[in-house]
Coordinates of C-alpha atoms and ligand atoms in Angstrom, one line a residue:
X1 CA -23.0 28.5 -4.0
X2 CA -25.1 29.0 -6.8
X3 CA -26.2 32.2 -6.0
X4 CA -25.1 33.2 -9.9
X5 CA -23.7 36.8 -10.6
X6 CA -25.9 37.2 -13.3
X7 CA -29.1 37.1 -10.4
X8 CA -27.0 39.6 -8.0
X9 CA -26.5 41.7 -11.8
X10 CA -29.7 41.7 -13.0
X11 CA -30.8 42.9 -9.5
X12 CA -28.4 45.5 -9.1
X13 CA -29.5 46.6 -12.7
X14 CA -33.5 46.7 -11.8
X15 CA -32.8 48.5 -8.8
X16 CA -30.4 50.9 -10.0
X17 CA -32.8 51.7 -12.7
X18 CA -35.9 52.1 -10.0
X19 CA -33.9 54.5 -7.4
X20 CA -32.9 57.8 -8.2
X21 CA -29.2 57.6 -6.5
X22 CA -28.1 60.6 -4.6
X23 CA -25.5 61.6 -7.3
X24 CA -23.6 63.1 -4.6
X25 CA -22.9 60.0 -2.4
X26 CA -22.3 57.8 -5.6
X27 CA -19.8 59.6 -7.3
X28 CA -17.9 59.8 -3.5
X29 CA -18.0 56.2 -3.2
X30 CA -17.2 55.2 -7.3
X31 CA -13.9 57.5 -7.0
X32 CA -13.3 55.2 -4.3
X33 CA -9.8 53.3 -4.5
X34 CA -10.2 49.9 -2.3
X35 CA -6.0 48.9 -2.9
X36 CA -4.3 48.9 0.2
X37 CA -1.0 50.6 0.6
X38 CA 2.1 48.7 -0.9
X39 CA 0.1 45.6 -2.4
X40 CA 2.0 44.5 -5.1
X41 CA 1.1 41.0 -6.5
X42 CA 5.1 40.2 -8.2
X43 CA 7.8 38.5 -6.3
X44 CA 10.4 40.1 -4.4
X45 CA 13.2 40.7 -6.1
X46 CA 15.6 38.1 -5.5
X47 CA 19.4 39.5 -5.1
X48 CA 22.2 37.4 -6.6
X49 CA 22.6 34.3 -5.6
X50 CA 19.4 34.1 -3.9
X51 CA 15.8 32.9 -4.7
X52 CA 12.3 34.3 -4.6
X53 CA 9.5 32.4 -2.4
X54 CA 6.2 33.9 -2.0
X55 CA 3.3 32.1 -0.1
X56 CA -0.3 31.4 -1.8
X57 CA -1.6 35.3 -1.6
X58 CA 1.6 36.9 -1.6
X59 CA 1.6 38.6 1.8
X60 CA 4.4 36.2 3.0
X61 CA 7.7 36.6 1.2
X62 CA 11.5 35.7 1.7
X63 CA 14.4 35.3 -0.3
X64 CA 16.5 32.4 0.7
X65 CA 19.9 31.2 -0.8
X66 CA 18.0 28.0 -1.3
X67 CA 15.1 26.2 -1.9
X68 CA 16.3 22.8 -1.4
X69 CA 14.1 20.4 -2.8
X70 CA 15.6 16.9 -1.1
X71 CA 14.9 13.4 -3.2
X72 CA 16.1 11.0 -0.2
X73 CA 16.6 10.7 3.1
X74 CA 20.5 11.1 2.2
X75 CA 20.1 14.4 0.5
X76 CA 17.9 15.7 3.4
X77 CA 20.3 14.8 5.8
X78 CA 23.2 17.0 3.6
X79 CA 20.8 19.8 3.3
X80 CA 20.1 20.0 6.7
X81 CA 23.8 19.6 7.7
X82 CA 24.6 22.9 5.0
X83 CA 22.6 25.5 6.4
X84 CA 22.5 27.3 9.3
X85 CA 18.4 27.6 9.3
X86 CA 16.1 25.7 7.3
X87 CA 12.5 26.1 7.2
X88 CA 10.1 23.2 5.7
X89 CA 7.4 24.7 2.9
X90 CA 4.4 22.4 1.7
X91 CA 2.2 23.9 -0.7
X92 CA 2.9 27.7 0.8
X93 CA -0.8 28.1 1.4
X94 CA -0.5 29.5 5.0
X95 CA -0.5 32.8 5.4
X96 CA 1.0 33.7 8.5
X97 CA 5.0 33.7 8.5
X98 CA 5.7 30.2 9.0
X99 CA 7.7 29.6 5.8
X100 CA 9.7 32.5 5.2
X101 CA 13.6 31.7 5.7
X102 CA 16.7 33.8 4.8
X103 CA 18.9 30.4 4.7
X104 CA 17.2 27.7 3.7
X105 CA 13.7 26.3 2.2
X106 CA 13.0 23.0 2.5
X107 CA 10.3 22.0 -0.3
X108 CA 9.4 17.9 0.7
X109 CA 7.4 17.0 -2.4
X110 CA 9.5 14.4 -3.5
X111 CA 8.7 12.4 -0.6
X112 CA 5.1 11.8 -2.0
X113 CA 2.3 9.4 -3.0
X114 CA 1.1 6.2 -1.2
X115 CA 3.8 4.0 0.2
X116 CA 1.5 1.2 1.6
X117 CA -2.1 0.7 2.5
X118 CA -3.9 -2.0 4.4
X119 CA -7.7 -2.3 3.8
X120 CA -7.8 -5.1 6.6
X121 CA -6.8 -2.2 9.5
X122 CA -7.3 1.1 7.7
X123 CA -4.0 1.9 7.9
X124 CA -2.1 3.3 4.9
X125 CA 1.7 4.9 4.9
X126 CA 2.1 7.7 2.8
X127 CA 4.6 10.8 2.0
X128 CA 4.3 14.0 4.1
X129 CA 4.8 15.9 0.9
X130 CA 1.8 14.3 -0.9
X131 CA -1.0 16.8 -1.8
X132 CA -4.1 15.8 -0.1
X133 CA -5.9 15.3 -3.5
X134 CA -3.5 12.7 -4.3
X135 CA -3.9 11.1 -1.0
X136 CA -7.1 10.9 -1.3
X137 CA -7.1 9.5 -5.2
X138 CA -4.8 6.8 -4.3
X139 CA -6.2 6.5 -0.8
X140 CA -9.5 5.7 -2.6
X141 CA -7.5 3.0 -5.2
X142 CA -7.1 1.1 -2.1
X143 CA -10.8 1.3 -0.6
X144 CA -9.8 3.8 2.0
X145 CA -10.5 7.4 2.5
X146 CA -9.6 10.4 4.8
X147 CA -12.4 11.2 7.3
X148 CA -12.6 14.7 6.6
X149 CA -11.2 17.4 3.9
X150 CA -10.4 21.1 4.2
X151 CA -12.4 23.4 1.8
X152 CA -9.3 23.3 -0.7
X153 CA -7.0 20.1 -1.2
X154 CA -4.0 21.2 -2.5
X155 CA -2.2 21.5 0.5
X156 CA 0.6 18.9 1.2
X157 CA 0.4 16.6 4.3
X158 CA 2.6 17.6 6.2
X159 CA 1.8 21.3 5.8
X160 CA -1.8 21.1 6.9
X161 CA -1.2 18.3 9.8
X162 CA 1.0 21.0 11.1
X163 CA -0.8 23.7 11.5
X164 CA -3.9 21.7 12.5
X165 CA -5.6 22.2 9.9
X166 CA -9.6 20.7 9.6
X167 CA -12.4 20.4 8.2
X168 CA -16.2 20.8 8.9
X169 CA -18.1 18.1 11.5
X170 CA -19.6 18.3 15.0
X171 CA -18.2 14.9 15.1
X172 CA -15.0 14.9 12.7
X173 CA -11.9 16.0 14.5
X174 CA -8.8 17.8 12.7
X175 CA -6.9 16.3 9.8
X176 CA -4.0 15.2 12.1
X177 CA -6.4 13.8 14.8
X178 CA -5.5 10.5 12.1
X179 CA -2.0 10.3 12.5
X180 CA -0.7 6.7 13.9
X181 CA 2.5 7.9 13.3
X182 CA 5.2 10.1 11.4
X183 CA 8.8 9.4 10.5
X184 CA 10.8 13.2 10.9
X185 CA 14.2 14.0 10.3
X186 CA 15.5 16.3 13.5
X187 CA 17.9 18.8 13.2
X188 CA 21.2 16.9 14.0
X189 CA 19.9 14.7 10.9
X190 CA 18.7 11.6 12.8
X191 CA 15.5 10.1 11.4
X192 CA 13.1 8.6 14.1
X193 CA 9.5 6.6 13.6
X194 CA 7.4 8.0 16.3
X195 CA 4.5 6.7 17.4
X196 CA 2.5 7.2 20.7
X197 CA 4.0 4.3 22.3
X198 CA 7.7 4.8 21.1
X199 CA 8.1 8.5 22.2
X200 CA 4.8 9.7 23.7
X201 CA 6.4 13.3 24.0
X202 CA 7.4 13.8 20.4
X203 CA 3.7 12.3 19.0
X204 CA 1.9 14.6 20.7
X205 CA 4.1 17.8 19.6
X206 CA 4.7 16.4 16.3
X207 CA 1.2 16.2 14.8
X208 CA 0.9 19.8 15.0
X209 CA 4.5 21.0 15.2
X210 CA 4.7 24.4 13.0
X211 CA 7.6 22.4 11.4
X212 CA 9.9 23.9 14.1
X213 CA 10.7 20.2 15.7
X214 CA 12.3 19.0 12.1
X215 CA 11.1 17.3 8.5
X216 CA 8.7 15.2 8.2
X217 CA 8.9 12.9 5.4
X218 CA 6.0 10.2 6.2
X219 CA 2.9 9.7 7.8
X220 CA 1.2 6.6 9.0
X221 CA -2.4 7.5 8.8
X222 CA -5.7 5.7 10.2
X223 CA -8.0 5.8 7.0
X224 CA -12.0 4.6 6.7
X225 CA -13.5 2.7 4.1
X226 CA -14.0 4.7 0.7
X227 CA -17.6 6.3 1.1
X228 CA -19.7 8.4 -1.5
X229 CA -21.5 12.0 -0.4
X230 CA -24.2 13.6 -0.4
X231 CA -23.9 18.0 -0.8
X232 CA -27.4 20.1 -0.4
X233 CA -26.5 23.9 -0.6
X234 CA -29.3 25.6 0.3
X235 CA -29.6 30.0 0.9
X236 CA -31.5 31.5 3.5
X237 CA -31.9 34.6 6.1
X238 CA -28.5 34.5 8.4
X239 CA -31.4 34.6 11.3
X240 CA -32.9 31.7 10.6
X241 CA -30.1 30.0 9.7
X242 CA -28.3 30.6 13.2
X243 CA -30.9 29.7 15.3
X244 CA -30.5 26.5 13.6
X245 CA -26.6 26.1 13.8
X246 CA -26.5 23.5 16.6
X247 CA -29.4 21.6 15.3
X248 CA -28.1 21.4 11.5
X249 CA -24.1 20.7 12.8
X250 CA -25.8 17.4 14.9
X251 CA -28.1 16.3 12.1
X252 CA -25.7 16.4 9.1
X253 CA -22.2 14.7 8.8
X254 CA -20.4 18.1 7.5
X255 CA -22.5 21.2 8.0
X256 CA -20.8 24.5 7.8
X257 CA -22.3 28.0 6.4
X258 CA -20.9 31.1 4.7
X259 CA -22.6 34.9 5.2
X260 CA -22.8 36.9 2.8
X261 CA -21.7 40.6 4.7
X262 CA -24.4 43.1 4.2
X263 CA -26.8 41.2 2.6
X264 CA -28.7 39.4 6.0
X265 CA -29.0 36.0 4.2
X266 CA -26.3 32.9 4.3
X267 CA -25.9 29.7 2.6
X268 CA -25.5 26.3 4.4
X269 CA -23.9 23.5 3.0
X270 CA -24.4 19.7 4.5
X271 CA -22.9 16.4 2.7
X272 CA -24.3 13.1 4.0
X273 CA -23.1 9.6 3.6
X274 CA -24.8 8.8 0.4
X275 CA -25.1 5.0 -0.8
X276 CA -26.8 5.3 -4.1
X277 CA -26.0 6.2 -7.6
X278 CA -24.3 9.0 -7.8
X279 CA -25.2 12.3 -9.5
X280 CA -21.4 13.8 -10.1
X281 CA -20.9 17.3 -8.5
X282 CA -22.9 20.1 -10.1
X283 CA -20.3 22.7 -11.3
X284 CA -20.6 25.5 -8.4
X285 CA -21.1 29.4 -9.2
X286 CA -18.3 30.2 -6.3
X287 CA -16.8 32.5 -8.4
X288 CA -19.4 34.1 -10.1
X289 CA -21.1 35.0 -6.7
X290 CA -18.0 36.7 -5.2
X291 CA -18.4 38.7 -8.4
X292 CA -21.4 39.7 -7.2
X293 CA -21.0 40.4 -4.4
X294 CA -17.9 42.6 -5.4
X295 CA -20.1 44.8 -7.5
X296 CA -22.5 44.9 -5.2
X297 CA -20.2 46.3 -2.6
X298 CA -18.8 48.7 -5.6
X299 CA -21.8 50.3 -6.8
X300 CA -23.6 50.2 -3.9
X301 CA -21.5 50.3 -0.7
X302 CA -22.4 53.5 0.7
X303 CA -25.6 52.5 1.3
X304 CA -26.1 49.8 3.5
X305 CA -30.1 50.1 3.7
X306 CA -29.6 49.9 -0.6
X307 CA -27.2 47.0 -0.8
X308 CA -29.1 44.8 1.8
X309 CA -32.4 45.7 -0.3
X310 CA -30.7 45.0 -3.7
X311 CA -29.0 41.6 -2.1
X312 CA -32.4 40.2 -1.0
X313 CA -33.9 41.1 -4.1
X314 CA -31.5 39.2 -6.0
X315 CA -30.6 36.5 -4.3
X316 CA -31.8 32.8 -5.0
X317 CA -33.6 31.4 -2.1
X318 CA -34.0 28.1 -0.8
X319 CA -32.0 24.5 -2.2
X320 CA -29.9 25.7 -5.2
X321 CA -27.6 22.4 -5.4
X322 CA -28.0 19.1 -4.6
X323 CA -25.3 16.0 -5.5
X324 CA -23.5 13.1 -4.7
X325 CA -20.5 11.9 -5.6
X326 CA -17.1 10.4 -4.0
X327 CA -16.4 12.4 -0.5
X328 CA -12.8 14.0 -2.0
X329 CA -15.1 15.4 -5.1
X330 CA -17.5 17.2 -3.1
X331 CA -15.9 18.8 0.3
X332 CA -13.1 20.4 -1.5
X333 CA -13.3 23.3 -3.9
X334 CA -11.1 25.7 -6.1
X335 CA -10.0 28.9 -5.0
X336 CA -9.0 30.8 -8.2
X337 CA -9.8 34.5 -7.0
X338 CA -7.2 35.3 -3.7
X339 CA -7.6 36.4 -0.4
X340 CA -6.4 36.8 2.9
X341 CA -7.3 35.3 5.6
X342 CA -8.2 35.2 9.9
X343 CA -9.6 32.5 11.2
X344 CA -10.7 32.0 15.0
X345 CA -11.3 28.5 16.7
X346 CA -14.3 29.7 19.6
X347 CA -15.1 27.2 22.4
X348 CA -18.2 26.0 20.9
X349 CA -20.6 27.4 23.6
X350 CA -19.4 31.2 22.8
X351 CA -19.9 30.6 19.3
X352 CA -22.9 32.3 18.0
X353 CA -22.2 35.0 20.5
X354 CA -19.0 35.8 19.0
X355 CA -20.1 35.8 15.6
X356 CA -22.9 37.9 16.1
X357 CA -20.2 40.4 16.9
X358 CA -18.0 39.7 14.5
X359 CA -20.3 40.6 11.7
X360 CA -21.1 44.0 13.6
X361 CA -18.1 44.9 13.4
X362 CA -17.3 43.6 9.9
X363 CA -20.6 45.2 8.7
X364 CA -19.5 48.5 10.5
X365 CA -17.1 49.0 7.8
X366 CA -18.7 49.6 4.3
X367 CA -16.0 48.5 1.8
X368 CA -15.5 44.6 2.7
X369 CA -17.5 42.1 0.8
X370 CA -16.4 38.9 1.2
X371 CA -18.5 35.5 2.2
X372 CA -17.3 34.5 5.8
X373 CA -17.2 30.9 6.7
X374 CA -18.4 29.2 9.7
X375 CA -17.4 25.9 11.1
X376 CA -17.6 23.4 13.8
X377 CA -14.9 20.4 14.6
X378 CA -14.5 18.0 17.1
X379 CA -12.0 17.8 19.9
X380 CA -8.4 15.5 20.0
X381 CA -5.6 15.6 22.0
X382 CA -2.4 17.3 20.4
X383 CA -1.0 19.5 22.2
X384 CA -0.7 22.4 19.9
X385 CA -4.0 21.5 18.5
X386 CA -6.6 24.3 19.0
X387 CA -9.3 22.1 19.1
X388 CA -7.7 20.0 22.4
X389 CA -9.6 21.3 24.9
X390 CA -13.5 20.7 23.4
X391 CA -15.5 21.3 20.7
X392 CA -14.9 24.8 18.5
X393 CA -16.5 27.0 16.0
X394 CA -13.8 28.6 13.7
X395 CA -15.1 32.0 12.3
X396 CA -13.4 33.1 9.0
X397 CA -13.0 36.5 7.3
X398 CA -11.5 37.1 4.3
X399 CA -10.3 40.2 2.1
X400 CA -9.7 40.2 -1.4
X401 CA -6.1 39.7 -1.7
X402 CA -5.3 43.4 -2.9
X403 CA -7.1 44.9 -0.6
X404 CA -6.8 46.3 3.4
X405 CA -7.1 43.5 6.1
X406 CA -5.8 45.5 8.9
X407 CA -9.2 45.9 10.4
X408 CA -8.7 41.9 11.0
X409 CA -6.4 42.9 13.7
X410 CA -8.1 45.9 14.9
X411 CA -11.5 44.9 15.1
X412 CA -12.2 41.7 14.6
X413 CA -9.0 39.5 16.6
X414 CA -9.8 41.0 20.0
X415 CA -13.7 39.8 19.9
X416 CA -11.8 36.7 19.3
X417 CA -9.9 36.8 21.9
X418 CA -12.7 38.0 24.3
X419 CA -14.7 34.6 23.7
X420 CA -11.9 32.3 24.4
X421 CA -10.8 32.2 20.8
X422 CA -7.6 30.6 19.3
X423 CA -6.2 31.4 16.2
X424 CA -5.6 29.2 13.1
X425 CA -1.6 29.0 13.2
X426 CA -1.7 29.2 9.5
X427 CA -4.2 32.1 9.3
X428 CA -3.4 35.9 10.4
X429 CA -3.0 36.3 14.3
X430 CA -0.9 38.3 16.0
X431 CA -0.1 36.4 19.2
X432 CA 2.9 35.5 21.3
X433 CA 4.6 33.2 23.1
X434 CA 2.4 35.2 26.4
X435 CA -0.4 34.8 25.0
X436 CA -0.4 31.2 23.8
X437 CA 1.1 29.9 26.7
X438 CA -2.2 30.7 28.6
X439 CA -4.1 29.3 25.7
X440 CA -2.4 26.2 25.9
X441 CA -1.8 23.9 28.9
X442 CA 1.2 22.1 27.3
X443 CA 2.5 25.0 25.4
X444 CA 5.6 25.1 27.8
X445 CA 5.9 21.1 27.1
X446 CA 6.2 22.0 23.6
X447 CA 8.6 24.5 23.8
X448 CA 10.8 22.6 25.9
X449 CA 10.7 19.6 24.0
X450 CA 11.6 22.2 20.7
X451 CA 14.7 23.5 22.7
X452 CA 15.9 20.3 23.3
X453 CA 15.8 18.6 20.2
X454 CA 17.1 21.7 18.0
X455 CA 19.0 23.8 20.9
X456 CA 20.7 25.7 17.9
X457 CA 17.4 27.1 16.7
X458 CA 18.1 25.1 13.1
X459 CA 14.1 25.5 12.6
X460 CA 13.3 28.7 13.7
X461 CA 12.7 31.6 11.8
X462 CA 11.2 35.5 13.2
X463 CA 7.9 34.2 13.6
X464 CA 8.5 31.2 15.1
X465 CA 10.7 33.2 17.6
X466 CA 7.8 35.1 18.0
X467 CA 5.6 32.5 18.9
X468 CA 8.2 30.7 21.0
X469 CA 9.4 34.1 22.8
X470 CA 12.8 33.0 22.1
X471 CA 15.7 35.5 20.8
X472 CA 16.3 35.5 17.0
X473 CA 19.5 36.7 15.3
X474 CA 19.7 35.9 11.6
Ligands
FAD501 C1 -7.3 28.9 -0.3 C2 -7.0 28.3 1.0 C3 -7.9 27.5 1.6 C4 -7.7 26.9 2.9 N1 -8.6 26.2 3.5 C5 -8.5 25.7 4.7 C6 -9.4 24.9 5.4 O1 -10.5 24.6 4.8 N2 -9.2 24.5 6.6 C7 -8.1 24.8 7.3 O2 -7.9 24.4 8.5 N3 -7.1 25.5 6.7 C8 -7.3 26.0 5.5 N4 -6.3 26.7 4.9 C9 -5.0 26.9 5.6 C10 -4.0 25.7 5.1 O3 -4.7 24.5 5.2 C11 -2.9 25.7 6.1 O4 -2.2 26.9 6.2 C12 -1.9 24.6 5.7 O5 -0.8 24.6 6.7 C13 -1.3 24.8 4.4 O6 -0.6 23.6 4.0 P1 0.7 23.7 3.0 O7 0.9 22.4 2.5 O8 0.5 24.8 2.0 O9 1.8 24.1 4.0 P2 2.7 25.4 4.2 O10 1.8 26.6 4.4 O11 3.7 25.5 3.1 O12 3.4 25.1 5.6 C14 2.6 25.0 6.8 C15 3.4 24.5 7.9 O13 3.8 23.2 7.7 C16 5.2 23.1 7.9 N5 5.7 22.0 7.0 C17 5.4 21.8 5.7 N6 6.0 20.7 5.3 C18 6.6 20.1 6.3 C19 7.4 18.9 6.5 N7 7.6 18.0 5.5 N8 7.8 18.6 7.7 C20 7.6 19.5 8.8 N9 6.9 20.6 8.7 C21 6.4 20.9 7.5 C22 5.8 24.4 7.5 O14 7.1 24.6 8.0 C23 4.7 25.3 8.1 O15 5.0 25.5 9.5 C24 -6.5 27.3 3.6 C25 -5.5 28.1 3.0 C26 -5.8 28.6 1.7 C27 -4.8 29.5 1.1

């Protein structure tokens, strides 16, 4: 979004030099610590003999005895044979405790890059540890293209298939919805090609499988032919915007918006097949508005009525960005500054209802300032897929990454909950195996087909148990 720091500044500045401030109230809220308890943003200390792992934002840590990082089929096979438990990492940008193992790690990035593409059908073969940027580069060497992207790309395959990870599109289902098929090592070291007619059961737990059923090391993916973008970000009153949710996600190919908490106005972004010359992607001011909005939050946050003035004084209305350019340059963007992270997928009919009420409640509490995103995706069909039973609208808070996000489960997961919602399984949630199994028709399937295919609990870690309701002894 371009809304540039320098506007929300310059605004702050004009206003702060217009309004006498209540000294009082000021020097309150500028004394004002925002670091939550025990955030510390090192690595845990790793005793001999063992090694430090720490997800994307830090919240998730573990110190296994190894972080195996297998270059064949052969040497994954031995490492799985060594250890007692094994977890698989991608790119460690979930945040919930998937990855964390006190055994093993299992890192599959040497499985990577494009093994075989074929224009004529779409299909193309590739490593489960490939980033999706590179998929998508040499994807696009071959004419093909993913249909969809999440907001960042440097998450593996295999890592973002498995927790169901997607993008934005009233018609674009989740990343795996794609997979023709996968090639997995299971935990008594057998590798199998599965596909929906060879072992119906395993495809539709395996798309989305957590990596509790084993190690993926290949997809076979169903790909479309290379297409071009085009990205309108436009800022207006959250009001007007939402009325216009349902309309916008039919008309435009990827529609989503973020809110800007405590400031009433939003920004929507649509891309758009594009087939003429393309502009290249207008460097965005991301960064710079989360700045912004940071200060705002800083100088001004015990004053709602002030900071909501001050924001829609400041605030660029209107298009601020238009471009075009190849579809893997424009839906993906960086993420330098952290955060951490729930996200909700809402049957699509309780959608605006529940976000209404998610930003009371996130606007009842003074000190966050963070854009929340809002998206819509398609339905499929795997089983842990949160988006199998219809369309859904995933509402996303965020907190900077040194600060509280307790509130998350507090106050925000059980309006979540109370519309029907299902949590991202990389994202924060709090849920069990009670909970999901009445969220899920085939969550039983799943955890019987787990039990039988790794009855020594080779893949499961405390969270998983958790999920799973099984017992876990380390
Ligand atoms: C900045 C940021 C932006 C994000 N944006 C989006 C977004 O736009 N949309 C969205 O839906 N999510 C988003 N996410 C969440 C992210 O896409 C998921 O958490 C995803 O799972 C991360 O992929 P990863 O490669 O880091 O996998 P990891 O987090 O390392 O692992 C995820 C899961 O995959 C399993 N796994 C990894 N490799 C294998 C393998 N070879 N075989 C079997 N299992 C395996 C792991 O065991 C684990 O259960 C975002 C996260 C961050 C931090």
């Amino acid at each position: 979004m371009s809304t540039t720091r320098r506007a929300v500044l310059l605004g702050t500045a004009g206003l702060a030099a217009a309004v006498a401030i209540p000294g009082v109230q000021y020097a309150r809220w500028s004394m004002k610590d925002f670091t939550r308890d025990g955030y510390d943003p090192g690595l845990p200390p790793a005793p001999e003999g063992e090694v430090a792992w720490t997800n994307w934002s830090g919240i998730q840590q573990s110190t296994p005895k190894q972080i195996a990082v297998p270059a064949s089929e052969a040497d994954l096979a031995n490492a799985l044979a060594e250890a007692r438990r094994v977890r698989p990492v991608g790119s460690g940008h979930s945040f919930t405790g998937l990855v964390p193992s006190e055994h093993m790690i299992v890192d599959a990035s040497r499985f990577s890059g494009l093994i075989s593409a074929d224009a004529a059908t779409g299909t193309a073969t590739i490593g489960a540890g490939t980033r999706i940027r590179q998929a998508a580069r040499e994807l696009d060497g071959a004419g093909l293209a993913l249909q969809n992207l999440p907001d960042v790309d440097v998450q593996t395959l295999a890592g973002s298939f498995s927790t169901s990870t997607h993008g934005t599109g009233r018609t674009l289902q989740p990343l795996h919805a794609h997979i023709e098929g996968f090639r997995i090592m299971l935990a008594d070291g057998t590798a199998r090609d599965v596909s929906a007619a060879s072992d119906p059961d395993l495809f539709m737990a395996g798309r989305v499988s957590l990596g509790a059923l084993g190690v993926i090391t290949q997809y076979t993916l169903n790909c479309v032919p290379t297409y071009n973008l085009k990205r309108r970000v436009w800022v207006e009153k959250l009001d007007t915007l939402l009325d216009q949710v349902m309309d916008l996600s039919q008309q435009h190919r990827n529609f989503e918006f973020y809110y800007f908490p405590f400031t009433g106005y939003a920004a929507g972004i649509s891309h758009d097949i594009f087939e003429g010359e393309v502009t290249g992607r207008v460097p965005d001011e991301d960064e710079d508005t989360l700045a912004g909005l940071k200060q705002l939050r800083d100088v001004f946050g015990w004053s709602t009525w002030l900071r909501e003035r001050i924001a829609a004084g400041s605030l660029p209305k209107g298009l601020i960005e238009e471009s075009s350019d190849a579809y893997w340059k424009l839906l993906a963007t960086a993420r330098p500054t952290k955060f951490n992270e729930m996200e909700y997928h809402i049957p699509l009919e309780n959608g605006l209802t529940c976000l209404r009420e998610i930003i009371a409640a996130l606007e009842s509490r003074n000190d966050t300032f963070f854009p929340m995103e809002i998206r819509i995706t398609a339905p499929d069909d795997a089983w842990l897929s949160p988006f199998n039973d219809g369309p859904r609208m995933s509402i996303a808070t965020h907190a900077a990454v040194d600060e509280p996000y307790d509130y998350f489960f507090s106050a925000l997961e059980p309006i979540h909950r109370a519309h029907g919602g299902r949590p991202h399984w990389g994202k924060l949630h709090s849920l069990g195996k009670e909970e999901l199994i009445s969220l899920y028709p085939d969550f039983q399937n799943f955890l019987d087909l787990r039990a039988s295919l790794d009855p020594e609990g080779k893949f499961l870690n405390p969270h998983l148990a958790h999920l799973f309701g099984v017992d876990f002894d380390a």
